mmCIF file of C-alpha atoms in Angstrom:
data_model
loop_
_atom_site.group_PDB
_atom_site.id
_atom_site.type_symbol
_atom_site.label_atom_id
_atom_site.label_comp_id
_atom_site.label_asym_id
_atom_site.label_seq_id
_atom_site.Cartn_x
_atom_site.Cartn_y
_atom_site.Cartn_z
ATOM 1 C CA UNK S 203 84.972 110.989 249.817
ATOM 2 C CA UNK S 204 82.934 110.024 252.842
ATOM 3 C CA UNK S 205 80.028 112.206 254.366
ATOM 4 C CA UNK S 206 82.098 112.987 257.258
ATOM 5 C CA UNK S 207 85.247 114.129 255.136
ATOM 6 C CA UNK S 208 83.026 116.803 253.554
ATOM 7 C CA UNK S 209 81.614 117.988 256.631
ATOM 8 C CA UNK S 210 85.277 118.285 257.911
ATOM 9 C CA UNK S 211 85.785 120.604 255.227
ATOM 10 C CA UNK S 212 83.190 122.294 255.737
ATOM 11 C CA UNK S 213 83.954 122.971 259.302
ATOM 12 C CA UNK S 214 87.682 123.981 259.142
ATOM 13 C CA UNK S 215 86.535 126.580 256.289
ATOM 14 C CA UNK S 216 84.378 127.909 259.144
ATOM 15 C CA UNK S 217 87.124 127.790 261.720
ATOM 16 C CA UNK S 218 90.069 129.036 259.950
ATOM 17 C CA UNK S 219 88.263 132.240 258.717
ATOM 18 C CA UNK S 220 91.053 134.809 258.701
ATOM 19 C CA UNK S 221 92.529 136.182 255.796
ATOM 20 C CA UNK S 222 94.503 133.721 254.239
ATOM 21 C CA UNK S 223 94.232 131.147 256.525
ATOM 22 C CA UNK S 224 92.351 128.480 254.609
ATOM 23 C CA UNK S 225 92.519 127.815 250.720
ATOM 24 C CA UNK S 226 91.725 124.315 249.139
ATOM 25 C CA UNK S 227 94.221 123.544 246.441
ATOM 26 C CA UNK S 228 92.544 121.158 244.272
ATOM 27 C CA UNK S 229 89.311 118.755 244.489
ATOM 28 C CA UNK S 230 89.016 115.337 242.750
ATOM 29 C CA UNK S 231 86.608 112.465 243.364
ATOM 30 C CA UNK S 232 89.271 110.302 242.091
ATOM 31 C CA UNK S 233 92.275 112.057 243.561
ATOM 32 C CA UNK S 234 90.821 114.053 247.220
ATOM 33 C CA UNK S 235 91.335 117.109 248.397
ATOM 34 C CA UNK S 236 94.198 119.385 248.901
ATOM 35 C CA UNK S 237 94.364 122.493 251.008
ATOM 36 C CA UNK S 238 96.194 124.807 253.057
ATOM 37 C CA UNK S 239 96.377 125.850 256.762
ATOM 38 C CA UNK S 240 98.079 128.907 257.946
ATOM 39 C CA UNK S 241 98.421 129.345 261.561
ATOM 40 C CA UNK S 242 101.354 130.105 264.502
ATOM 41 C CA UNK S 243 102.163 127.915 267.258
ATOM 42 C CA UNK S 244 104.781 128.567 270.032
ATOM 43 C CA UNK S 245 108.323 127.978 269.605
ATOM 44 C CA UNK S 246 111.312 127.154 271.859
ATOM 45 C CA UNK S 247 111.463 130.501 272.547
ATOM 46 C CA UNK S 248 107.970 131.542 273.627
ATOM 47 C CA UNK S 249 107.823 133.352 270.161
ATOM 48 C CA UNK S 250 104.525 132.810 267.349
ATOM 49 C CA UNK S 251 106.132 130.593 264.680
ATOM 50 C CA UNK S 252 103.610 131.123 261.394
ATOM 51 C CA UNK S 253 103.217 127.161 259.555
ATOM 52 C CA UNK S 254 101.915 126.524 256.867
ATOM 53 C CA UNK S 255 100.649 122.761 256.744
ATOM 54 C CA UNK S 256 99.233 121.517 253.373
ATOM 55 C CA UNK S 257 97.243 118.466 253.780
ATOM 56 C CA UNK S 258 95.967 115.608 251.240
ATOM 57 C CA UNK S 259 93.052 113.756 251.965
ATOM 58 C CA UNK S 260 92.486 110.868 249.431
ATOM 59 C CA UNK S 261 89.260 109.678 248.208
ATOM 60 C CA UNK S 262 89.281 106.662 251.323
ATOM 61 C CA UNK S 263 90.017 109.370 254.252
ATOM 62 C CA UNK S 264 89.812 109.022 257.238
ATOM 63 C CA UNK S 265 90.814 105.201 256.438
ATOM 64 C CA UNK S 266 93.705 106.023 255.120
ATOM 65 C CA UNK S 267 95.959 108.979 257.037
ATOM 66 C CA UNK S 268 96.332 112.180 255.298
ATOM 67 C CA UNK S 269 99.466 113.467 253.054
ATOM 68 C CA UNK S 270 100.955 116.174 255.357
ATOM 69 C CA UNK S 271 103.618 118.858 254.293
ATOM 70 C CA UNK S 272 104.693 121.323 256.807
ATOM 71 C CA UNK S 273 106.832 124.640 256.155
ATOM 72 C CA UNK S 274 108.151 127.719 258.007
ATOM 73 C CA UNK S 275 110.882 130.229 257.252
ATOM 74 C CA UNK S 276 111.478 129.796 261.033
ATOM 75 C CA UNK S 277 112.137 126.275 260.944
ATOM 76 C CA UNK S 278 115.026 124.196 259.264
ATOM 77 C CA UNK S 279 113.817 121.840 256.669
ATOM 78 C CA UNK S 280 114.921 119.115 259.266
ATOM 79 C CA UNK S 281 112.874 120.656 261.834
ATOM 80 C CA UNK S 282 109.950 120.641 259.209
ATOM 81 C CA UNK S 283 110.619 116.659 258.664
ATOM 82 C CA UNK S 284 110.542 116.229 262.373
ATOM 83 C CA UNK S 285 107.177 117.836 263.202
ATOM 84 C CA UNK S 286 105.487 116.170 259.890
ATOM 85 C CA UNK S 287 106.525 113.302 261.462
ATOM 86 C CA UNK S 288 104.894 114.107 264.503
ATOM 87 C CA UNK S 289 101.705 114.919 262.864
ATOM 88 C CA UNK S 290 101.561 111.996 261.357
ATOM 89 C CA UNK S 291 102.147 109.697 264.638
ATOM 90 C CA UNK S 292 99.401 111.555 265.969
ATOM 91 C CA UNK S 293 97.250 110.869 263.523
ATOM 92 C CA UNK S 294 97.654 107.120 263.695
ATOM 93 C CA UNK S 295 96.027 107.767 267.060
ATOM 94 C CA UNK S 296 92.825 109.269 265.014
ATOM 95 C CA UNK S 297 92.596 106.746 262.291
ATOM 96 C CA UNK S 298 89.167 106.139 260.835
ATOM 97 C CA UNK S 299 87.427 109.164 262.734
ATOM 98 C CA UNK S 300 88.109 112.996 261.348
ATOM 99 C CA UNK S 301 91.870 114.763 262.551
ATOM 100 C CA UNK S 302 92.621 117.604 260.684
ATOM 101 C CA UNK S 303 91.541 119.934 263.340
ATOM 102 C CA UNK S 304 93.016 117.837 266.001
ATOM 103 C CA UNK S 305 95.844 117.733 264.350
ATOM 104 C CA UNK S 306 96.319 121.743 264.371
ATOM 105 C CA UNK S 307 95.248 121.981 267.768
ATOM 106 C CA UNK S 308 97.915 119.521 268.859
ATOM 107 C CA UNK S 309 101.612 121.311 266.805
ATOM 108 C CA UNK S 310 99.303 124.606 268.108
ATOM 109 C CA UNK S 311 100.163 123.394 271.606
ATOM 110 C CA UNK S 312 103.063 120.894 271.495
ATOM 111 C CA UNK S 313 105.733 122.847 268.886
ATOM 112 C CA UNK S 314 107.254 123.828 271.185
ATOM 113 C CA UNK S 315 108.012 119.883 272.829
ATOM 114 C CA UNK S 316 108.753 118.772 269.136
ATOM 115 C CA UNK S 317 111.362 120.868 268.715
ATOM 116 C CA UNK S 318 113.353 119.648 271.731
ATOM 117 C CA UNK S 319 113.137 115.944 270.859
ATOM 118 C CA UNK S 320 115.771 114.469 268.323
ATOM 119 C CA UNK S 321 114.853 113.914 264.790
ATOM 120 C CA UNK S 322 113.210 110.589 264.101
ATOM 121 C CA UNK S 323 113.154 108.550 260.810
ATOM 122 C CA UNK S 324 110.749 109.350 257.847
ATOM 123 C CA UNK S 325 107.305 107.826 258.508
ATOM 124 C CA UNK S 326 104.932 106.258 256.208
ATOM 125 C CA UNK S 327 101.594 106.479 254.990
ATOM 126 C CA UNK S 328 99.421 103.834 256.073
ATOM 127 C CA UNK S 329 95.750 102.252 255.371
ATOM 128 C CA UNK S 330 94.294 101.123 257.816
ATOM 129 C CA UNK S 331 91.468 97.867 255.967
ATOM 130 C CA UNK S 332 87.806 96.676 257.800
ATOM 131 C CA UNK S 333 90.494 93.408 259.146
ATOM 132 C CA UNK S 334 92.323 96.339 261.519
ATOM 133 C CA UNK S 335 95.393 94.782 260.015
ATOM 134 C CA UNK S 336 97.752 98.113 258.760
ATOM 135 C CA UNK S 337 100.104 97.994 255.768
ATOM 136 C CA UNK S 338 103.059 99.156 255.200
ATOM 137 C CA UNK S 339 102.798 100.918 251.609
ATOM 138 C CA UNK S 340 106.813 100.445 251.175
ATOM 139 C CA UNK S 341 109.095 101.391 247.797
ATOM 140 C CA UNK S 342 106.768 103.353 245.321
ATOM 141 C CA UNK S 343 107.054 104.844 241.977
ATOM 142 C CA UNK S 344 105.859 107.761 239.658
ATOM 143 C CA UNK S 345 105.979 109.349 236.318
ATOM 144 C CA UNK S 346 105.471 113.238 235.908
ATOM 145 C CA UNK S 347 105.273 115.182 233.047
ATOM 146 C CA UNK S 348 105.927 118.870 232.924
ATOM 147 C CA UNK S 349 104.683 120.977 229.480
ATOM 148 C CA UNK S 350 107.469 123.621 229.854
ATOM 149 C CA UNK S 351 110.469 125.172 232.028
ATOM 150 C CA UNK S 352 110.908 128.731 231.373
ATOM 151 C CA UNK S 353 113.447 129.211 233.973
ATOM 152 C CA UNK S 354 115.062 125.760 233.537
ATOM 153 C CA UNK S 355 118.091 126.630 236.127
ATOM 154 C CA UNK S 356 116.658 127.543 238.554
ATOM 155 C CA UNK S 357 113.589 124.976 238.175
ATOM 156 C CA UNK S 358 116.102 122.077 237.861
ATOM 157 C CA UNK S 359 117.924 122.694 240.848
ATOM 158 C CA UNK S 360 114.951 123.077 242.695
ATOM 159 C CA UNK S 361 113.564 119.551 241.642
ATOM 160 C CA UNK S 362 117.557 118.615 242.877
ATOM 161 C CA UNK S 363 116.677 120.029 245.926
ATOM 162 C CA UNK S 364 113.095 118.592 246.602
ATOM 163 C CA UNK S 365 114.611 115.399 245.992
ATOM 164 C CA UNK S 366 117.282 115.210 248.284
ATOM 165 C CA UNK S 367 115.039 116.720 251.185
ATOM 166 C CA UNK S 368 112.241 113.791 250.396
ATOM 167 C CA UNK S 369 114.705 111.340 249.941
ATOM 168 C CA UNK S 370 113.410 110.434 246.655
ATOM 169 C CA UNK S 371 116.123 109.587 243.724
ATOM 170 C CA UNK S 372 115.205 108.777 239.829
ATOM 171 C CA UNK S 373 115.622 110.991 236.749
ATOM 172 C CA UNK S 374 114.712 114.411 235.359
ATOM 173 C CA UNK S 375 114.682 113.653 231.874
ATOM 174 C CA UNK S 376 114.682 116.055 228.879
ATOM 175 C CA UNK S 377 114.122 114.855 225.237
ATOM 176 C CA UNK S 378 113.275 118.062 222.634
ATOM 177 C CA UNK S 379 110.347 119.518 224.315
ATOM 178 C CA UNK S 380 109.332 116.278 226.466
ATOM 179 C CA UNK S 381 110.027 116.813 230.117
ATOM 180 C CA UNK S 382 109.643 113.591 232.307
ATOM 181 C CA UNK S 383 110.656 113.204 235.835
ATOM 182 C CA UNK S 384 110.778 109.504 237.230
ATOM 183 C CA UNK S 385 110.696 109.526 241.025
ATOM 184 C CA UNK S 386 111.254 106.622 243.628
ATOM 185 C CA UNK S 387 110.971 106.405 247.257
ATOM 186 C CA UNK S 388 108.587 106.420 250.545
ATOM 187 C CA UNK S 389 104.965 106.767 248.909
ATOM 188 C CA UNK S 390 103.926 109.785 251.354
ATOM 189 C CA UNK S 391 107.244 111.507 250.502
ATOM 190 C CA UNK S 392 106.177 111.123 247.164
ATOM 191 C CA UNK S 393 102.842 112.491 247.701
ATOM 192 C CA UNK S 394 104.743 115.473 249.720
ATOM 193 C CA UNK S 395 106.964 116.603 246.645
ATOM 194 C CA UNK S 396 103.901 116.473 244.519
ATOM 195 C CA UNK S 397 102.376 119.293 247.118
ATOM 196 C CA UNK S 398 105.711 121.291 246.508
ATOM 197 C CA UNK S 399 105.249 121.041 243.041
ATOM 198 C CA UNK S 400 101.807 121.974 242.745
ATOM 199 C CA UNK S 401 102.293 124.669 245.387
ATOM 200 C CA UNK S 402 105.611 126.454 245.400
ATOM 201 C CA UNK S 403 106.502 129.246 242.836
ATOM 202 C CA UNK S 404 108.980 126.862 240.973
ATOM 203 C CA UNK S 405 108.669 128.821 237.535
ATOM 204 C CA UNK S 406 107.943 132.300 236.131
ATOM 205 C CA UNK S 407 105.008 133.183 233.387
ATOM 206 C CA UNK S 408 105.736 134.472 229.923
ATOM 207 C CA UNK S 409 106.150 137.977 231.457
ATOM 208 C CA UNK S 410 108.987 136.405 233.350
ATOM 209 C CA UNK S 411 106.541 137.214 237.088
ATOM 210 C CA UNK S 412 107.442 133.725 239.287
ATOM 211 C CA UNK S 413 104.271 131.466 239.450
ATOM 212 C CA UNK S 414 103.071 128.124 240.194
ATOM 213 C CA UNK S 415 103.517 124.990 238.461
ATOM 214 C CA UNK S 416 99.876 124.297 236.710
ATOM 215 C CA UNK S 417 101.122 122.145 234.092
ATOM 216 C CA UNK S 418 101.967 118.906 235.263
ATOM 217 C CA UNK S 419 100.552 115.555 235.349
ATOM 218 C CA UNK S 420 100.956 112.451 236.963
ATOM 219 C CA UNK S 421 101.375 109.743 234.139
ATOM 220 C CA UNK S 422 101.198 106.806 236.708
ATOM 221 C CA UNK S 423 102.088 105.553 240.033
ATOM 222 C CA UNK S 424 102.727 102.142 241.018
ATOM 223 C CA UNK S 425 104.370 100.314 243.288
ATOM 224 C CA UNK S 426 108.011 99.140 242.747
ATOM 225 C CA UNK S 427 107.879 95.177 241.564
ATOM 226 C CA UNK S 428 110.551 92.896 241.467
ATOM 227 C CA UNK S 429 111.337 93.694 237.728
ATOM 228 C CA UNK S 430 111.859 97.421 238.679
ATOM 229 C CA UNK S 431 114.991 99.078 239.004
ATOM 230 C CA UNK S 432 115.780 100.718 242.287
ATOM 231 C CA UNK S 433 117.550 103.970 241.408
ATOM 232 C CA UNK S 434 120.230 104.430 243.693
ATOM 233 C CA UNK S 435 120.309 108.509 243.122
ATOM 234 C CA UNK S 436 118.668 111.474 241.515
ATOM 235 C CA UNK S 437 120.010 112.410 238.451
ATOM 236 C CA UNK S 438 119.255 115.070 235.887
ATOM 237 C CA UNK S 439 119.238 114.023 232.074
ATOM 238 C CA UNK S 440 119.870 114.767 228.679
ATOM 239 C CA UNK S 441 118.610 112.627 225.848
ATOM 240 C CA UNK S 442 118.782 113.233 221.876
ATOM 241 C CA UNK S 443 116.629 110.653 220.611
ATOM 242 C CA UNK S 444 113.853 108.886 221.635
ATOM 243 C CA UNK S 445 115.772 105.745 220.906
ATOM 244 C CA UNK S 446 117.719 106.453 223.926
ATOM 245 C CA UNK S 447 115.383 107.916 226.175
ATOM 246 C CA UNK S 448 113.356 104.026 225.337
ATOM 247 C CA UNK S 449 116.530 102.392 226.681
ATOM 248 C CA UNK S 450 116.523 104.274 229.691
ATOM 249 C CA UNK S 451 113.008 103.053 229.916
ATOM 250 C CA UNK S 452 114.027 99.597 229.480
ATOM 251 C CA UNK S 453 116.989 99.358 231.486
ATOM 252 C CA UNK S 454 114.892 100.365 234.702
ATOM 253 C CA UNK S 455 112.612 97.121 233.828
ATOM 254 C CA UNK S 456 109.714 100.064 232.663
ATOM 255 C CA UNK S 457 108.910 99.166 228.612
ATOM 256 C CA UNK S 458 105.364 98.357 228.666
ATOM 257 C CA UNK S 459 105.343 101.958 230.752
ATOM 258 C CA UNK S 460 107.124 103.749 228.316
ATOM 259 C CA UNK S 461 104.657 102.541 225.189
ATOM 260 C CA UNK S 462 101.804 102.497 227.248
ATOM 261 C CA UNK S 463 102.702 106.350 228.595
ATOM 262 C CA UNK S 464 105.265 107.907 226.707
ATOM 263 C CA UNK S 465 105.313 107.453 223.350
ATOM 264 C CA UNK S 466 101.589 109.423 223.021
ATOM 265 C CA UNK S 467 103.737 112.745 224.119
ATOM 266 C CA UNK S 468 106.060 112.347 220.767
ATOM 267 C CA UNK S 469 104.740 114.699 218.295
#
């Protein structure tokens, strides 16, 4: 991460001193930062809205724009979608130099504005290279795998859900105790259901208390090729062997995955 990333950091943990207002997620020199910003901006009413905007800085920021997720319970999740969007046509405008303060400071004072304007189309993330050229990261793909699901309702339709929102389709497949889920789509809508995953209370403990997901991991993420099949929807799976979990594998054009990635989980 570059010098001025860190002292970023280091800055909004200064700024955003209240209680609960700041908490970093998760730290990786290979896959960034995560963290959380609560604060209130005005709404269409004049009234404080609270948001809470979880951003991902990867290891090339401020290159490449952050992952943003934004969420209210006084906001729609369409409304939420809009003013991510938003954010993230600001920060275009900030490329290269550090936002994330900037970034709060502008939904702090222009909520209100987003709100009124239609809903626009979901954005993507972009890198920005030392040629100025920008590219378009297009039709991406990743492989999850969850240890458990103690409350496997609940959990599954909640994965349904995340899905739909994000725009994402692929499978949520369950062979014995391996749990896979496949998803497809926009990469930063991607990288916005892996914040939901990471962050939301999507399970409960062995005491049956609700608590985060800490068990997953991200098997591998590549972009779609031309061998790849595009999944037109998101479907939830049963499988009873791993004979015909493979040929799931192999219909989506994804073999060499599944040996290279899957078979290690079989027992």
């Amino acid at each position: 991460m570059a010098e001025s990333a860190r002292e970023e950091l280091s800055a909004l943990a200064a700024i955003f001193c209240g209680p609960g207002e700041w908490e970093v997620l998760s730290h990786s020199e290979t896959d960034g930062t995560m963290f959380r910003i609560l604060t209130k901006a005005e709404g269409l009413m004049g009234e404080d809205v609270p948001l809470e905007l979880l951003f991902h800085l990867p290891v090339n920021y401020p290159s490449c724009l952050p992952a943003i997720s934004v969420h209210s319970e006084h906001l729609t999740r369409a409304q939420s979608m809009t003013v991510k969007e938003k954010l993230l046509k600001q920060a275009e405008n900030l490329l290269s130099e550090p936002m994330v303060h900037e970034l709060v400071l502008w939904i702090q004072h222009n909520l209100r504005h987003v709100l009124n304007q239609p809903e626009t189309g979901s954005g993507r993330e972009k890198c920005t290279f030392a040629t100025g050229t920008t590219v378009d990261d297009g039709l991406w793909m990743t492989l999850l795998h969850l240890d458990h699901m103690r409350a496997k309702t609940k959990y599954v339709q909640t994965v349904e859900k995340w899905a739909s929102d994000l725009q994402l389709t692929g499978r949520l497949m369950f062979m014995g105790k391996i749990i896979l889920i496949l998803l497809q789509g926009d990469r930063s809508n991607i990288k916005e259901y892996l914040i939901l995953q990471k962050t939301s209370k999507v399970d409960v403990d062995s005491s049956g208390k609700k608590c985060k997901e800490k068990m997953i991991s991200v098997l591998f993420e590549t972009k779609v090729q031309t061998e790849h099949k595009r999944f037109l929807a998101f479907e939830v799976k049963e499988y009873s062997s791993l004979d015909e979990l493979q040929k799931e594998f192999e219909t989506a054009g994804l073999k060499k995955l599944f040996s290279e990635f899957v078979l290690g989980l079989v027992k």
